[in-house]
Amino acid sequence: MTIQLKTLNEILHNLDEKKHWGTKEYFINMGPQHPSSHGVLRFVLKLEGEIIKEIIPILGYIHRGIEKIGESVSYRNFVHLTDRCDYFSSIINNWAVSRTIEQALNMETNDRIETIRTIFAEIQRIQSHTMWWGVFGMDLGAFTPFFYGFRDREFLTSIVEETCGSRLTMNYIQPGGVLYDIKSNFIKRIKQYIKYLRPRIEEYERLISDNVIVQKRTENIGILTKEKALSFGSTGPVLRASGVPLDLRKNDSYGVYDKVKFSVVIGTKGDSWDRYWIRIEEMRQSLNIIEQLVDNIPAGKHMVTKYTTKIKLPVGYYQSSIETARGILGIFVASNGMENPYRIHMRSPNYNNLWSITDMAVGLKISDLVTIVSTLDLIIPDVDR
Amino acid sequence: MINYSVDNFANLVDNSNNSTVIEVAFYILSIFITCLIFISLFVMVVVYIERKVAAAFQCRVGPNRVGWKGILQSVADLLKLLTKEKITPLYSDKFLHFISPMLCISASFMTLLIVPFSPHIQIINIDMGILYWSAISSLGILGILLAGWSSYNKWSLISAVRAASQLISYELSIILSILTMIIFTNTLNIQKIVLSQLNGCWIWRGHVVTLIAFIIFFIASIAELNKIPFDLPEGESELGAGFHTEYSGMQFAFFFLAEYVNLFITSTIIVILFLGGWLPWHISGFSIFNELMDSIPPIMWLLLKVSMIIFIIMWIRWTLPRLRIDHLILLEWKFLLPTSLANMVLASFLVLNNLYFYV
Amino acid sequence: MKEHANIIVAPRIKPESTIGFIYKTVLSLKGGLMSTLKYFFKSVFVSTITMEYPENKHRIKIADRFRAKLVLISKNLSSPHKCTGCKVCEKTCPNKSIYIMSHKGISQKIELKNFIWRLDACTFCNACVIACPFDALTFKNNFEQAVYDRRLLIYNLNRYIGPPQSYFKKNTAKENSVVLLKPYEKISLQEILGKC
C-alpha cells in the first residue's frame, strides 16, 4: 500500500480560505526547542481545538554531514563518527560498520571477540532502555522516574568506562576486534549489576506500568497496523509491537546470538502500551543474555589484525545491518578500491520510525502526540545524521 | 494592629461612627503590610522546602550552595526575579497583560484575611468565612484566563482554555464538599467550625460521609492548585510554561507567589474542616498527655497539620504522571460530582437521625 | 521470516467494572506512592546518590583508561620519551588534531622537535595511541582541563628535544653527556592553525 506524505508548502497552498480563517482550524509550531526534548525535532501541527488534523515533521536542525565526512576519512576512522549518531547506545553503531567491513574483507574474528561484542551490545541496549523509561515518565508528567532511570544507567556507564575508556562515545568495536581487552573486575561488577537490576525492573512496573493514569493514556493510542508499519519501513520495537516478529538477532544472527536462549517480544495491537511493554520485557531478555554469556568468555586475542594495517575494500557494493535498541541500522558502502570509501550510507532506524507519526497521531490530542513520540523512542541526531 | 479577640469586626464598626477615614485607611494599610511580609517569608520557606523534598524523592541533594545548606537560595531567586527585564510581546493586549498577575495575587491575598492561626490570631472573623473563601478564590481563574489570552501566543491560549475548563469544573466538587461539612457543623463561621470539633475531628466523627468528603475535597483541591496529576495548564513537558510563558520578572513572581499562597490556604481549609484546625490532639482519659499537648501553642498545631497536608500534596506531585484533559473533565463530571451529591444527601440523612459520633 | 521458538506476547490490560476499576486505581497509586516514599526516607536518613563534586576530589576514582589528556610517556617532561617523529599518528588522526614538527637531530636520524596537540579539535577516539608503532602516547585521566582562553587549549606535549629512549638503550654511556634541553621555540599560532 502506498503512503502519501505532504510537505508544508503543499498544505499551505491548498488551504480552504473560509475554513482556515474561521478560528476552527489553526497551525501551530511545536518547535525545535522542546521541553520534552528527544533532540531538535520540529512539528507543524494543524489543529482543530485540541484535535490534530495533520502533522508535518521538519527535520535537518542537527544535520552534521556524517556521511559526507565519511568520504574523506579512512574506514577505521569512520567508526568513531558513528558513535555520534545514536549516542544512547553507541557501541552498537560501531558494530554495524565493523560488521560490514569484516564481511567485505572476509575477515574471521575469534569467539572471544564476538562474545565481548555481544555482551557490550546488550549492556548498551539496557542502558538505552532504562534511559528511555525515565524520559517516558518525564514526558507523561512524572518527574521522578527520570532520575531513577538515569541512576540505573549510570552504574552501567561506570562499568563501561572502566573497560572502554569513555562514557558516551566509545569507539570500541573496530573492524578486526575490540579496542581494549576487558578489565579483570568487569565480570564481578556485571554480575552485581544483574542482581541489582532485576528488582529494579519490578519497581519500574509498580511505578509506571501498573499506574492507572499511564494505562489510560497509552492504551489504544497511536495504533500502527501491521501493513502500515511494514510500508513505513519501521523496525525494532515499533514493528514488533504491531505483531511482526522481526528481530535481526534471531533472523540474521551475528555475534554469538545463535548460541544463547532468549525470546523475541511482540505485541498484538500496535498501540503505545504494546511499545512500552515490549521495551520493559526486552530489558529482562538482555539481562538473561548477559547472564548466560558472562561466565564463559573464551580465551583469545582481543584484536585479530593490527590497527595500523590499511583497510582497502575491493571495488563493489557491500551492505549489512544490525539490530540496535531502536531498530535496524544498516550500513551501505560503495568502494572504488581506495583508502577512503566512495560513498557510505547509514540507514537509520529512527528516520523510518519517525514518519509513522504522520499516520498515527491524526485525530488524537496534543497530549497523545507527546506520548506517541515518546514511545517511538526517537533520537533526532540519528534521523538527521 | 491585629486585634486579639475572636470577633474583632464588631469592634471596628462600632455604632458611634467615630472611626475616621484616616483610621480605617491606616488599618487597611497595616493589614496589607502584614500580609505582604507573611507571604514573602512563608513562600520563601515553602519554595526551599519543596525543592529539598523533591530532591529527596529523586535521590539527589537539592540546593546546597547558597548559604548554609542552601537556605538563601530563595532569597537569591527573589533578587533575580526582581531585577529581570520586563518584556511584553508586541501585539499583546497591554492592559490585560498588565493586570492579570495582579488579579491572581490579589485573590490569594484576600483569602489570607480569614485564616485562623489561633483563637486570638485572625485578621477578620466574618460570619460567612468559608463562603467568602470559595467566592474569592474563583478570582484567580480569571487571572489565568486573561494571562493566556493577552499573551498573543497560541500555546498560552491553549493552556489558558484548558485551565479555565479544569478550574471551573473542580469548583463544583469543592463547594459540594464544603456544603457537606456545613451540614454537620451548622455554621459558616470559621472559628466556630474549629470549636465544634472539641470532641473530635470531623473526619472520624462523621464516619463514611466525611471520609468521602475529605477524599473528594483533596482531589479537587489538587486540581484547583494546578499541581500534577492535574497540571495541564502549566504542562511542562508539552507546552513549555503554559499561561505564564510571556511573563518575566516580577509578574512571573506574582503568579508563582499566588500558587504557593493558594497551596497554603487550601491546606488550611482542609485542616480546618476535617482535621480540627488549631485544636491540639487529645486522647480522652490521659489527662497528663492532654495537658502536655495543650502546652504547645495552637498556632504550632495548625502549622504542623498544614505541613502534613502540604507534604502529602508534594508527595503526590512528584510521583504520579499527569492526566489528559478529557480524563480530567470526565473524572470530575462523571465520578466526583455524582459522588459528592450522593454524599450530601447521605450527610443530611445522618445529621437528621443523629447517626454520627459525639452528637 | 523464520518461525521462532520463543516468542513472548505483550499482555493487554483487562477491562474492569467500575468497582474493580476503583479498587485497581487505589492499589496501583498506593504502590507507586510507596516506592517513592521508600526512596525519600533513604535519601534523608542514609544518603543520596549525588557525588558532590569539588568536595569529593580526594575520594573520587576515575577509571585509568578514561581519555582526558594526551601525554608522551616519559619520566617527566624533561627526560627522553619514545617518540621518533615518524608522523603515523598525524596521518591516523581523523580530524587533524596532531601536528608534528621534526628535524634531523644529534643521532643523525629524524627526531621530534615539537608535538602539537589540539584539545579543542580532538575527539578522543584513541586512534593515535593505538597506531603509534613505538607506544609513545597514552591518555591520562585528569579530566579538569577547562581554561579561560581558547588558545590555551593547543598543547605542546614535549619539552625535551632530542633522541628517543631507544637511542639511549644502545648508547648508554652518552646519556650523561648528551643532555639536550632547548628552551621553547616560539611557534606562531597562524602556522599551526594553517596546518591542522
Tab-separated table of C-alpha atoms in Angstrom, chain C:
chain	number	residue	atom	x	y	z
C	1	MET	CA	10.706	-14.784	8.302
C	2	LYS	CA	11.633	-17.856	10.271
C	3	GLU	CA	9.390	-19.380	12.874
C	4	HIS	CA	10.666	-18.584	16.338
C	5	ALA	CA	10.529	-20.972	19.239
C	6	ASN	CA	10.463	-18.341	21.944
C	7	ILE	CA	8.021	-15.508	21.491
C	8	ILE	CA	6.570	-13.515	24.355
C	9	VAL	CA	3.376	-11.632	23.557
C	10	ALA	CA	2.619	-8.396	25.383
C	11	PRO	CA	-0.470	-8.674	27.580
C	12	ARG	CA	-3.464	-6.422	27.144
C	13	ILE	CA	-4.998	-4.515	30.006
C	14	LYS	CA	-8.082	-6.296	31.305
C	15	PRO	CA	-11.236	-4.173	31.245
C	16	GLU	CA	-12.852	-3.906	34.650
C	17	SER	CA	-16.175	-2.974	36.149
C	18	THR	CA	-16.466	0.320	37.979
C	19	ILE	CA	-15.873	-1.064	41.455
C	20	GLY	CA	-12.954	-3.149	40.189
C	21	PHE	CA	-11.568	-0.080	38.484
C	22	ILE	CA	-11.704	1.977	41.666
C	23	TYR	CA	-10.054	-0.844	43.599
C	24	LYS	CA	-7.310	-1.188	40.964
C	25	THR	CA	-6.766	2.572	40.970
C	26	VAL	CA	-6.295	2.707	44.695
C	27	LEU	CA	-3.908	-0.252	44.737
C	28	SER	CA	-1.792	0.971	41.840
C	29	LEU	CA	-1.494	4.536	43.081
C	30	LYS	CA	-0.645	3.284	46.559
C	31	GLY	CA	2.070	1.006	45.102
C	32	GLY	CA	3.656	3.864	43.192
C	33	LEU	CA	3.492	6.231	46.142
C	34	MET	CA	5.046	3.696	48.486
C	35	SER	CA	8.045	3.105	46.264
C	36	THR	CA	8.788	6.834	46.047
C	37	LEU	CA	8.371	7.183	49.798
C	38	LYS	CA	10.965	4.464	50.307
C	39	TYR	CA	13.486	6.483	48.318
C	40	PHE	CA	12.538	9.603	50.251
C	41	PHE	CA	13.446	8.021	53.563
C	42	LYS	CA	16.601	6.545	52.075
C	43	SER	CA	17.719	9.956	50.805
C	44	VAL	CA	17.002	11.724	54.079
C	45	PHE	CA	18.372	9.181	56.522
C	46	VAL	CA	21.004	7.232	54.613
C	47	SER	CA	22.496	9.041	51.621
C	48	THR	CA	21.712	10.401	48.201
C	49	ILE	CA	23.420	9.121	45.100
C	50	THR	CA	24.852	12.500	44.194
C	51	MET	CA	28.636	12.771	44.124
C	52	GLU	CA	29.238	16.326	45.290
C	53	TYR	CA	31.996	17.332	43.014
C	54	PRO	CA	34.540	19.741	44.357
C	55	GLU	CA	34.256	18.362	47.882
C	56	ASN	CA	34.967	14.774	46.893
C	57	LYS	CA	38.031	15.339	44.731
C	58	HIS	CA	40.247	13.341	47.038
C	59	ARG	CA	37.986	10.320	47.162
C	60	ILE	CA	36.994	10.179	43.562
C	61	LYS	CA	38.271	7.270	41.460
C	62	ILE	CA	38.295	7.776	37.746
C	63	ALA	CA	38.914	4.729	35.579
C	64	ASP	CA	42.523	4.732	34.453
C	65	ARG	CA	41.553	4.156	30.861
C	66	PHE	CA	39.439	7.312	30.769
C	67	ARG	CA	40.613	9.555	27.967
C	68	ALA	CA	41.134	13.124	29.072
C	69	LYS	CA	44.558	14.388	28.086
C	70	LEU	CA	47.168	13.124	25.679
C	71	VAL	CA	50.725	12.742	27.030
C	72	LEU	CA	54.024	11.376	25.783
C	73	ILE	CA	55.193	8.564	28.031
C	74	SER	CA	58.319	9.626	29.899
C	75	LYS	CA	59.517	10.020	33.460
C	76	ASN	CA	58.926	13.749	33.392
C	77	LEU	CA	58.677	16.453	30.780
C	78	SER	CA	62.422	16.899	30.520
C	79	SER	CA	63.505	13.271	30.159
C	80	PRO	CA	63.593	11.282	26.938
C	81	HIS	CA	60.356	9.973	25.504
C	82	LYS	CA	59.849	7.258	22.927
C	83	CYS	CA	58.645	9.395	20.032
C	84	THR	CA	60.792	9.402	16.902
C	85	GLY	CA	58.816	11.931	14.899
C	86	CYS	CA	57.537	9.372	12.376
C	87	LYS	CA	54.156	11.153	11.894
C	88	VAL	CA	52.000	7.991	11.841
C	89	CYS	CA	49.709	9.489	14.488
C	90	GLU	CA	49.328	12.667	12.490
C	91	LYS	CA	48.164	10.667	9.477
C	92	THR	CA	45.853	8.453	11.529
C	93	CYS	CA	44.107	11.287	13.321
C	94	PRO	CA	40.659	11.703	11.731
C	95	ASN	CA	40.358	15.452	12.167
C	96	LYS	CA	43.941	16.668	12.203
C	97	SER	CA	44.346	17.433	15.886
C	98	ILE	CA	48.047	16.494	15.864
C	99	TYR	CA	50.804	18.443	14.168
C	100	ILE	CA	54.330	17.124	14.387
C	101	MET	CA	57.387	19.209	13.689
C	102	SER	CA	60.514	17.109	13.307
C	103	HIS	CA	64.108	17.794	12.389
C	104	LYS	CA	67.336	15.873	11.832
C	105	GLY	CA	68.977	15.692	15.210
C	106	ILE	CA	72.021	14.577	17.081
C	107	SER	CA	71.559	10.902	16.395
C	108	GLN	CA	71.620	11.673	12.648
C	109	LYS	CA	68.029	10.422	12.319
C	110	ILE	CA	64.693	12.212	12.301
C	111	GLU	CA	63.847	13.430	15.797
C	112	LEU	CA	60.852	15.110	17.293
C	113	LYS	CA	61.062	18.870	17.648
C	114	ASN	CA	57.506	19.845	18.654
C	115	PHE	CA	54.468	17.649	19.224
C	116	ILE	CA	51.449	19.920	18.977
C	117	TRP	CA	48.117	18.531	20.098
C	118	ARG	CA	44.889	20.494	19.871
C	119	LEU	CA	42.491	19.665	22.671
C	120	ASP	CA	39.818	21.849	21.140
C	121	ALA	CA	39.720	19.708	17.983
C	122	CYS	CA	40.437	16.250	19.357
C	123	THR	CA	37.566	13.754	19.516
C	124	PHE	CA	39.397	11.385	21.901
C	125	CYS	CA	38.937	8.452	19.575
C	126	ASN	CA	42.190	6.775	20.691
C	127	ALA	CA	43.417	6.166	17.145
C	128	CYS	CA	46.797	7.838	17.674
C	129	VAL	CA	47.567	5.842	20.815
C	130	ILE	CA	46.987	2.519	19.160
C	131	ALA	CA	48.528	3.454	15.841
C	132	CYS	CA	51.866	4.583	17.297
C	133	PRO	CA	54.450	1.939	16.410
C	134	PHE	CA	56.653	2.806	19.387
C	135	ASP	CA	53.867	3.053	22.040
C	136	ALA	CA	54.924	6.586	22.812
C	137	LEU	CA	51.485	8.059	23.536
C	138	THR	CA	48.845	7.484	26.144
C	139	PHE	CA	45.792	9.210	27.547
C	140	LYS	CA	45.778	10.344	31.150
C	141	ASN	CA	42.544	10.576	33.113
C	142	ASN	CA	42.707	14.014	34.738
C	143	PHE	CA	39.508	15.473	33.405
C	144	GLU	CA	39.818	19.008	34.757
C	145	GLN	CA	41.060	20.652	31.586
C	146	ALA	CA	38.958	23.804	31.488
C	147	VAL	CA	40.786	27.059	30.703
C	148	TYR	CA	39.672	30.635	30.331
C	149	ASP	CA	41.160	31.288	26.911
C	150	ARG	CA	40.669	29.074	23.889
C	151	ARG	CA	44.236	29.492	22.723
C	152	LEU	CA	45.466	27.728	25.842
C	153	LEU	CA	43.938	24.523	24.535
C	154	ILE	CA	46.678	23.999	21.983
C	155	TYR	CA	49.290	21.976	23.821
C	156	ASN	CA	52.914	21.299	23.084
C	157	LEU	CA	53.407	17.850	24.569
C	158	ASN	CA	57.192	17.693	24.832
C	159	ARG	CA	59.809	19.838	26.484
C	160	TYR	CA	62.669	17.542	25.721
C	161	ILE	CA	64.082	17.844	22.218
C	162	GLY	CA	66.495	15.071	21.418
C	163	PRO	CA	66.909	11.385	20.637
C	164	PRO	CA	64.239	8.957	21.906
C	165	GLN	CA	64.655	6.391	24.670
C	166	SER	CA	65.656	3.649	22.216
C	167	TYR	CA	68.809	5.617	21.324
C	168	PHE	CA	69.910	5.694	24.948
C	169	LYS	CA	69.359	1.967	25.315
C	170	LYS	CA	72.024	1.402	22.691
C	171	ASN	CA	74.450	4.138	23.716
C	172	THR	CA	74.166	4.255	27.499
C	173	ALA	CA	77.451	5.994	28.045
C	174	LYS	CA	76.279	9.007	26.165
C	175	GLU	CA	73.247	9.634	28.400
C	176	ASN	CA	75.045	11.947	30.738
C	177	SER	CA	76.915	13.768	28.061
C	178	VAL	CA	74.072	14.294	25.652
C	179	VAL	CA	71.608	16.223	27.728
C	180	LEU	CA	69.716	18.481	25.442
C	181	LEU	CA	67.203	20.876	26.899
C	182	LYS	CA	66.455	23.626	24.484
C	183	PRO	CA	64.150	26.396	25.599
C	184	TYR	CA	60.809	26.617	23.876
C	185	GLU	CA	60.901	27.936	20.396
C	186	LYS	CA	58.178	30.376	19.625
C	187	ILE	CA	55.741	28.888	17.189
C	188	SER	CA	53.206	31.158	15.622
C	189	LEU	CA	49.556	30.327	16.022
C	190	GLN	CA	48.872	31.005	12.364
C	191	GLU	CA	51.302	28.304	11.344
C	192	ILE	CA	49.606	25.694	13.498
C	193	LEU	CA	46.093	26.677	12.559
C	194	GLY	CA	47.065	26.647	8.953
C	195	LYS	CA	48.380	23.132	9.130
C	196	CYS	CA	45.870	21.428	11.401
